[in-house]
């Protein structure tokens, strides 16, 4: 068995894992190592996964749970669980180009997302992640007490509404507008179901307001939290190569796909693992 090495890439979160071929069936021992690294570091990275077929990509995701079929973005032909995230050289808007947590607009949001780089630009296109446990830990005791009693309303209607960035027409991705998307309630302070750690669970893309508050009343506190949650000490940054894979915990992180490679193509494939209702 090849030695597995877990190497942190930043102080706040993120680790590269060496000695794993995701196209192979992982032994229980190897899976346990990967799973623990995922919980410890919140986002884990694998290089040189060139043999990761769509079927193997899905099989790895299924080791962690059932797979999501996105309600507003058409999946890959023959593989509805896989999103083909493509930006062509002449397109100006990317997918995921703002701080967010995947699928928080569902009643049972995603556990995690597994992104495989097929084609990357010669420069740019990095992704940033932010640790929401660290963001919570840095708050004052008084604000923690206030937030503990609050519930937030999440919905896709902003991002996937008629003017939303995620619903913009793209020749390489089939997205649909969802102006009447449902709203769901999630606690502002979420307890991680596997580690028991508390973390903030709001994000700029899908959190609309606090339950019982108007949007105008909610905006000052939400804006404060959004600014707080993306502070540099809570983040890591990953430089993609063709064949790289990132697997992040949507229960404890935000992420942001940078759009700084105009004139170049970027092609990624994403599998999303279903999660459970936040508490």
Coordinates of C-alpha atoms in Angstrom, one line a residue:
X1 CA 0.0 0.0 0.0
X2 CA 1.3 3.4 -1.0
X3 CA 2.0 5.7 2.0
X4 CA -0.7 8.4 2.4
X5 CA 0.6 11.8 3.3
X6 CA -1.7 14.7 4.4
X7 CA 0.0 18.0 4.1
X8 CA -1.8 21.2 5.2
X9 CA -1.6 24.1 2.8
X10 CA -2.7 27.0 5.1
X11 CA -3.3 27.6 8.8
X12 CA -7.0 28.0 8.6
X13 CA -8.0 25.1 6.5
X14 CA -7.0 23.0 3.5
X15 CA -4.7 20.0 3.0
X16 CA -3.3 18.1 0.0
X17 CA -3.4 14.4 0.2
X18 CA -0.6 12.4 -1.6
X19 CA -0.6 8.6 -2.2
X20 CA -4.3 8.3 -3.2
X21 CA -5.6 7.3 -6.7
X22 CA -9.3 8.1 -6.7
X23 CA -9.8 6.0 -9.8
X24 CA -9.1 2.9 -7.6
X25 CA -11.5 1.4 -5.1
X26 CA -10.2 2.8 -1.8
X27 CA -9.6 0.3 1.0
X28 CA -11.5 1.0 4.2
X29 CA -8.2 2.1 5.8
X30 CA -7.5 4.6 3.0
X31 CA -11.1 5.8 3.1
X32 CA -10.9 6.4 6.8
X33 CA -7.7 8.4 6.4
X34 CA -9.4 10.6 3.7
X35 CA -12.5 11.0 5.7
X36 CA -10.6 12.1 8.8
X37 CA -8.6 14.6 6.7
X38 CA -11.8 15.9 5.3
X39 CA -13.2 16.5 8.8
X40 CA -9.9 18.0 10.1
X41 CA -9.1 20.3 7.2
X42 CA -12.6 21.1 5.7
X43 CA -11.3 21.0 2.2
X44 CA -8.9 18.4 0.8
X45 CA -7.0 18.3 -2.5
X46 CA -5.7 15.5 -4.7
X47 CA -3.3 16.1 -7.7
X48 CA -2.8 14.1 -10.9
X49 CA -6.2 12.4 -10.9
X50 CA -6.2 12.1 -14.7
X51 CA -7.9 8.6 -14.8
X52 CA -10.9 9.8 -12.8
X53 CA -13.8 8.9 -15.1
X54 CA -17.3 10.2 -14.5
X55 CA -18.3 6.8 -13.1
X56 CA -15.3 6.7 -10.7
X57 CA -16.0 10.3 -9.7
X58 CA -19.5 9.4 -8.7
X59 CA -18.3 6.2 -7.0
X60 CA -16.0 8.2 -4.8
X61 CA -18.8 10.6 -3.9
X62 CA -21.1 7.8 -3.0
X63 CA -18.7 6.6 -0.3
X64 CA -19.9 9.7 1.6
X65 CA -23.6 9.6 0.8
X66 CA -26.2 9.8 -2.0
X67 CA -25.5 12.2 -4.9
X68 CA -27.5 15.4 -5.7
X69 CA -29.1 16.2 -9.0
X70 CA -29.1 20.0 -9.3
X71 CA -32.6 21.4 -9.5
X72 CA -31.6 24.4 -11.7
X73 CA -28.6 23.2 -13.8
X74 CA -28.7 20.3 -16.2
X75 CA -26.2 17.6 -15.5
X76 CA -23.7 15.9 -17.9
X77 CA -25.3 13.8 -20.6
X78 CA -25.7 10.3 -19.2
X79 CA -24.6 11.4 -15.7
X80 CA -27.2 13.8 -14.3
X81 CA -25.4 13.9 -10.9
X82 CA -22.3 15.5 -12.6
X83 CA -22.3 19.3 -13.3
X84 CA -20.1 20.3 -16.2
X85 CA -18.9 23.7 -15.1
X86 CA -17.5 25.3 -18.2
X87 CA -16.4 28.9 -19.1
X88 CA -15.5 29.4 -22.8
X89 CA -12.8 31.9 -23.8
X90 CA -15.4 34.5 -25.0
X91 CA -17.6 34.3 -21.9
X92 CA -17.3 37.0 -19.3
X93 CA -19.2 35.5 -16.3
X94 CA -18.1 32.4 -14.5
X95 CA -20.2 29.9 -12.4
X96 CA -19.6 30.2 -8.7
X97 CA -17.9 33.6 -8.9
X98 CA -18.9 34.9 -5.5
X99 CA -18.6 33.7 -1.9
X100 CA -21.2 31.0 -1.2
X101 CA -22.0 27.6 0.3
X102 CA -23.3 25.0 -2.2
X103 CA -27.0 24.2 -2.0
X104 CA -27.9 25.9 1.2
X105 CA -31.1 26.8 -0.6
X106 CA -32.3 23.2 0.0
X107 CA -34.2 21.9 3.0
X108 CA -31.4 19.4 3.4
X109 CA -28.3 21.2 2.1
X110 CA -25.2 19.5 0.6
X111 CA -22.7 17.6 2.7
X112 CA -19.8 18.3 0.3
X113 CA -18.8 18.9 -3.2
X114 CA -16.1 17.1 -5.3
X115 CA -14.7 19.2 -8.2
X116 CA -12.4 17.6 -10.8
X117 CA -10.4 19.8 -13.1
X118 CA -10.5 18.7 -16.8
X119 CA -9.1 21.8 -18.5
X120 CA -7.6 24.8 -16.7
X121 CA -6.4 28.2 -18.0
X122 CA -2.6 28.9 -18.2
X123 CA -3.1 31.4 -15.3
X124 CA -5.9 32.4 -12.9
X125 CA -9.0 30.4 -12.1
X126 CA -7.9 29.7 -8.5
X127 CA -10.6 28.9 -5.9
X128 CA -10.7 30.3 -2.4
X129 CA -12.3 28.7 0.7
X130 CA -13.2 30.2 4.1
X131 CA -13.5 28.3 7.4
X132 CA -16.8 29.1 9.0
X133 CA -15.8 27.4 12.3
X134 CA -12.9 29.8 12.6
X135 CA -15.2 32.7 11.7
X136 CA -17.6 31.7 14.5
X137 CA -14.9 31.2 17.0
X138 CA -13.6 34.7 16.4
X139 CA -16.9 36.4 17.4
X140 CA -17.5 37.9 20.8
X141 CA -19.4 36.0 23.4
X142 CA -22.2 38.6 23.2
X143 CA -22.7 38.2 19.4
X144 CA -22.5 34.4 19.7
X145 CA -25.3 34.6 22.2
X146 CA -27.4 36.8 19.9
X147 CA -26.9 34.6 16.9
X148 CA -27.7 31.4 18.7
X149 CA -31.3 32.5 18.8
X150 CA -31.6 33.4 15.1
X151 CA -32.8 31.5 12.1
X152 CA -32.0 32.5 8.6
X153 CA -34.1 32.2 5.5
X154 CA -32.3 30.6 2.5
X155 CA -33.5 30.5 -1.1
X156 CA -32.2 30.2 -4.7
X157 CA -34.5 32.9 -5.9
X158 CA -31.8 35.6 -5.8
X159 CA -29.0 33.7 -7.6
X160 CA -31.4 31.8 -9.9
X161 CA -33.9 34.6 -10.4
X162 CA -34.2 36.5 -13.7
X163 CA -31.2 38.8 -12.8
X164 CA -29.2 36.3 -10.8
X165 CA -25.7 35.5 -11.8
X166 CA -26.2 31.7 -11.6
X167 CA -29.1 31.7 -14.0
X168 CA -27.4 33.8 -16.7
X169 CA -27.5 32.2 -20.1
X170 CA -24.4 30.3 -21.0
X171 CA -23.7 28.5 -24.2
X172 CA -21.8 25.8 -22.4
X173 CA -24.2 25.3 -19.4
X174 CA -27.9 24.7 -19.4
X175 CA -29.3 26.7 -16.4
X176 CA -32.9 27.7 -15.7
X177 CA -34.3 30.7 -13.8
X178 CA -36.1 30.0 -10.6
X179 CA -37.9 33.2 -9.5
X180 CA -40.3 31.2 -7.4
X181 CA -37.8 29.0 -5.7
X182 CA -38.9 27.9 -2.2
X183 CA -37.5 29.3 1.0
X184 CA -36.1 27.2 3.8
X185 CA -35.1 27.9 7.4
X186 CA -31.7 27.1 8.8
X187 CA -30.0 28.1 12.1
X188 CA -27.5 30.9 11.8
X189 CA -25.2 28.9 14.1
X190 CA -24.9 25.4 12.8
X191 CA -23.6 22.4 14.7
X192 CA -21.5 20.1 12.5
X193 CA -23.1 16.6 12.6
X194 CA -19.9 14.7 12.6
X195 CA -17.5 16.8 14.8
X196 CA -20.0 18.7 17.0
X197 CA -18.2 22.0 16.2
X198 CA -20.3 25.2 15.9
X199 CA -19.9 27.4 12.8
X200 CA -21.7 30.2 11.1
X201 CA -24.2 29.1 8.4
X202 CA -25.1 32.1 6.3
X203 CA -23.8 33.1 2.9
X204 CA -24.1 36.0 0.5
X205 CA -25.6 34.0 -2.3
X206 CA -28.5 32.2 -0.7
X207 CA -29.2 33.8 2.7
X208 CA -32.1 36.3 2.2
X209 CA -33.0 37.5 5.7
X210 CA -33.5 36.5 9.3
X211 CA -36.7 34.7 10.3
X212 CA -39.2 37.3 11.7
X213 CA -37.1 40.2 10.4
X214 CA -37.6 42.2 7.2
X215 CA -34.9 42.2 4.6
X216 CA -34.1 45.8 5.4
X217 CA -33.7 45.0 9.1
X218 CA -31.6 41.9 8.3
X219 CA -29.2 43.6 6.0
X220 CA -26.9 45.4 8.4
X221 CA -26.2 42.3 10.5
X222 CA -25.9 40.0 7.5
X223 CA -23.5 42.4 5.8
X224 CA -21.4 42.4 9.0
X225 CA -21.3 38.6 9.1
X226 CA -20.6 38.3 5.3
X227 CA -17.6 40.7 5.7
X228 CA -16.4 38.9 8.8
X229 CA -16.7 35.4 7.4
X230 CA -14.4 36.0 4.4
X231 CA -11.5 37.6 6.3
X232 CA -8.1 36.5 5.0
X233 CA -7.0 34.6 8.2
X234 CA -10.0 32.2 7.7
X235 CA -9.1 31.4 4.1
X236 CA -6.9 29.2 1.9
X237 CA -6.3 29.4 -1.9
X238 CA -5.8 26.5 -4.4
X239 CA -4.0 26.7 -7.7
X240 CA -5.6 24.2 -10.1
X241 CA -3.9 21.9 -12.5
X242 CA -5.5 19.5 -15.0
X243 CA -6.4 16.4 -13.0
X244 CA -6.6 18.2 -9.6
X245 CA -9.6 17.3 -7.4
X246 CA -11.0 19.4 -4.5
X247 CA -13.4 18.0 -1.9
X248 CA -14.9 20.5 0.5
X249 CA -17.3 20.4 3.4
X250 CA -20.3 22.6 2.7
X251 CA -21.3 22.4 6.3
X252 CA -18.2 24.3 7.4
X253 CA -16.9 26.3 4.5
X254 CA -17.6 29.0 1.9
X255 CA -15.8 29.1 -1.5
X256 CA -15.2 31.5 -4.3
X257 CA -14.2 30.7 -7.9
X258 CA -12.0 33.5 -9.2
X259 CA -12.8 34.9 -12.7
X260 CA -9.4 36.2 -13.8
X261 CA -8.6 34.3 -17.0
X262 CA -10.5 36.0 -19.7
X263 CA -9.8 34.6 -23.1
X264 CA -9.1 31.1 -21.8
X265 CA -11.2 28.0 -21.3
X266 CA -11.9 26.3 -17.9
X267 CA -13.7 23.0 -17.7
X268 CA -14.5 21.3 -14.3
X269 CA -16.8 18.5 -13.3
X270 CA -18.6 18.6 -9.9
X271 CA -20.4 15.9 -7.9
X272 CA -22.3 17.0 -4.9
X273 CA -23.0 14.7 -1.9
X274 CA -26.4 15.1 -0.2
X275 CA -26.4 16.2 3.4
X276 CA -29.0 16.5 6.2
X277 CA -31.0 19.2 7.8
X278 CA -28.9 21.7 9.8
X279 CA -29.3 21.9 13.5

